[in-house]
mmCIF file of C-alpha atoms in Angstrom:
data_model
loop_
_atom_site.group_PDB
_atom_site.id
_atom_site.type_symbol
_atom_site.label_atom_id
_atom_site.label_comp_id
_atom_site.label_asym_id
_atom_site.label_seq_id
_atom_site.Cartn_x
_atom_site.Cartn_y
_atom_site.Cartn_z
ATOM 1 C CA MET A 31 90.733 82.318 83.755
ATOM 2 C CA SER A 32 93.441 82.979 86.363
ATOM 3 C CA ALA A 33 93.007 85.496 89.243
ATOM 4 C CA PRO A 34 95.294 89.054 90.216
ATOM 5 C CA VAL A 35 97.503 88.798 92.015
ATOM 6 C CA THR A 36 98.020 91.385 94.602
ATOM 7 C CA VAL A 37 101.377 91.662 96.825
ATOM 8 C CA SER A 38 102.052 92.518 99.702
ATOM 9 C CA ILE A 39 105.670 92.972 100.881
ATOM 10 C CA THR A 40 107.137 94.983 104.411
ATOM 11 C CA ARG A 41 110.757 96.393 103.795
ATOM 12 C CA THR A 42 112.998 97.892 106.468
ATOM 13 C CA VAL A 43 115.089 101.008 105.318
ATOM 14 C CA ALA A 44 118.059 102.097 106.585
ATOM 15 C CA PRO A 45 118.269 104.685 109.306
ATOM 16 C CA GLY A 46 118.421 108.211 107.677
ATOM 17 C CA HIS A 47 117.780 106.567 103.731
ATOM 18 C CA ARG A 48 114.211 107.762 103.030
ATOM 19 C CA ASP A 49 114.971 110.137 100.486
ATOM 20 C CA GLU A 50 116.208 106.735 98.643
ATOM 21 C CA MET A 51 114.216 104.318 99.698
ATOM 22 C CA GLN A 52 111.392 106.833 98.245
ATOM 23 C CA ALA A 53 113.326 107.533 94.961
ATOM 24 C CA TRP A 54 114.103 103.503 95.094
ATOM 25 C CA ILE A 55 110.337 102.977 95.680
ATOM 26 C CA ARG A 56 109.327 104.865 91.837
ATOM 27 C CA ALA A 57 112.722 103.179 89.908
ATOM 28 C CA GLY A 58 110.459 99.937 90.520
ATOM 29 C CA SER A 59 107.455 100.520 89.528
ATOM 30 C CA ALA A 60 108.603 102.628 86.733
ATOM 31 C CA LEU A 61 109.444 99.140 86.093
ATOM 32 C CA ALA A 62 107.644 96.920 86.327
ATOM 33 C CA SER A 63 104.964 99.494 84.918
ATOM 34 C CA ARG A 64 105.855 98.194 82.111
ATOM 35 C CA PHE A 65 105.414 94.268 82.126
ATOM 36 C CA ASP A 66 102.100 93.168 80.701
ATOM 37 C CA GLY A 67 100.283 92.486 83.682
ATOM 38 C CA PHE A 68 100.614 95.312 85.609
ATOM 39 C CA LEU A 69 97.745 96.678 87.236
ATOM 40 C CA GLY A 70 99.423 99.001 90.258
ATOM 41 C CA HIS A 71 101.414 99.786 93.131
ATOM 42 C CA GLY A 72 100.701 101.330 97.112
ATOM 43 C CA TRP A 73 103.417 101.876 99.511
ATOM 44 C CA VAL A 74 102.448 103.001 103.279
ATOM 45 C CA ARG A 75 105.189 105.514 104.153
ATOM 46 C CA PRO A 76 105.749 104.843 108.296
ATOM 47 C CA ALA A 77 105.968 107.422 111.361
ATOM 48 C CA SER A 78 109.374 109.311 111.132
ATOM 49 C CA GLU A 79 111.291 107.680 113.277
ATOM 50 C CA ALA A 80 109.619 103.897 111.963
ATOM 51 C CA GLU A 81 111.925 101.309 109.888
ATOM 52 C CA GLU A 82 109.497 99.790 108.143
ATOM 53 C CA TRP A 83 107.297 99.865 104.913
ATOM 54 C CA HIS A 84 104.455 98.889 103.646
ATOM 55 C CA MET A 85 104.376 98.143 99.731
ATOM 56 C CA LEU A 86 101.792 96.250 97.676
ATOM 57 C CA TYR A 87 101.683 95.565 93.694
ATOM 58 C CA ARG A 88 99.102 93.477 91.380
ATOM 59 C CA PHE A 89 98.538 91.680 88.550
ATOM 60 C CA ALA A 90 97.006 90.634 86.286
ATOM 61 C CA ASP A 91 97.644 87.212 86.583
ATOM 62 C CA ALA A 92 100.149 84.458 88.441
ATOM 63 C CA ASP A 93 102.433 84.105 84.709
ATOM 64 C CA SER A 94 102.406 87.886 84.232
ATOM 65 C CA LEU A 95 103.809 88.135 88.375
ATOM 66 C CA ALA A 96 105.970 85.036 88.045
ATOM 67 C CA SER A 97 106.923 87.594 84.762
ATOM 68 C CA TRP A 98 108.316 90.494 86.882
ATOM 69 C CA GLU A 99 109.266 88.541 89.704
ATOM 70 C CA ALA A 100 112.365 86.559 87.030
ATOM 71 C CA SER A 101 113.105 89.918 84.653
ATOM 72 C CA PRO A 102 116.358 91.443 84.919
ATOM 73 C CA GLN A 103 115.169 94.166 85.077
ATOM 74 C CA ARG A 104 113.608 93.124 89.138
ATOM 75 C CA ALA A 105 116.831 91.816 89.517
ATOM 76 C CA TRP A 106 118.376 95.176 88.699
ATOM 77 C CA TRP A 107 115.687 96.501 91.094
ATOM 78 C CA LEU A 108 116.549 94.682 93.743
ATOM 79 C CA GLY A 109 119.822 94.167 93.739
ATOM 80 C CA ALA A 110 120.093 98.355 93.292
ATOM 81 C CA ALA A 111 119.249 99.055 97.367
ATOM 82 C CA GLN A 112 121.612 96.170 98.826
ATOM 83 C CA GLY A 113 122.602 97.697 101.660
ATOM 84 C CA LEU A 114 119.774 100.365 102.303
ATOM 85 C CA VAL A 115 116.729 97.645 101.243
ATOM 86 C CA GLY A 116 115.442 94.675 103.405
ATOM 87 C CA GLU A 117 112.832 92.924 103.416
ATOM 88 C CA SER A 118 110.972 91.073 106.597
ATOM 89 C CA ARG A 119 107.789 89.364 104.726
ATOM 90 C CA VAL A 120 105.947 88.971 101.347
ATOM 91 C CA GLU A 121 102.683 87.758 100.855
ATOM 92 C CA ARG A 122 100.527 87.047 97.993
ATOM 93 C CA ARG A 123 96.427 87.096 97.907
ATOM 94 C CA THR A 124 94.362 86.494 94.772
ATOM 95 C CA GLY A 125 91.021 88.427 96.695
ATOM 96 C CA ILE A 126 90.375 89.364 99.558
ATOM 97 C CA GLU A 127 90.123 86.179 101.340
ATOM 98 C CA GLY A 128 93.362 86.192 103.736
ATOM 99 C CA TRP A 129 93.476 89.621 104.557
ATOM 100 C CA PHE A 130 91.943 89.008 108.089
ATOM 101 C CA ASP A 131 94.056 86.245 108.471
ATOM 102 C CA PRO A 132 97.230 85.953 109.943
ATOM 103 C CA PRO A 133 99.876 86.421 107.322
ATOM 104 C CA VAL A 134 101.822 83.172 106.630
ATOM 105 C CA THR A 135 105.098 84.274 105.344
ATOM 106 C CA HIS A 136 106.239 83.239 101.239
ATOM 107 C CA ASP A 137 110.027 83.538 99.999
ATOM 108 C CA ALA A 138 110.719 86.118 97.419
#
C-alpha cells in the first residue's frame, strides 16, 4: 500500500498581484480536487509586504499525485500564471518524517 504524499511549495508572487494570486490558487485547487486521490490543500498568506506564499497539497499516493502533475489541466493552470508566479522550492513528504530536517529541493 502506498502512503499519502504531501507536496509543499514556496512560490513568489509579483508585487501588487495578491488578488490574482488568490484567484490562481482557487482555480488550481478546484482543478486538483477533480482528480482521484486528492486529499486537500492549504496555503499561507504572507505578511502584506512579503512576496513568498507557502502552499501544500496532498494526494492519497504517488500514482494519484503523478496523474495530477502530468495532467493537461495542471499544465494549463501553471501556464496561466506565467509572469505572475515563480516557484522557489518544492518538497514531497509521505509522512511526518523530514518536516523538521533541513529542506531538500526537487524539480517539479
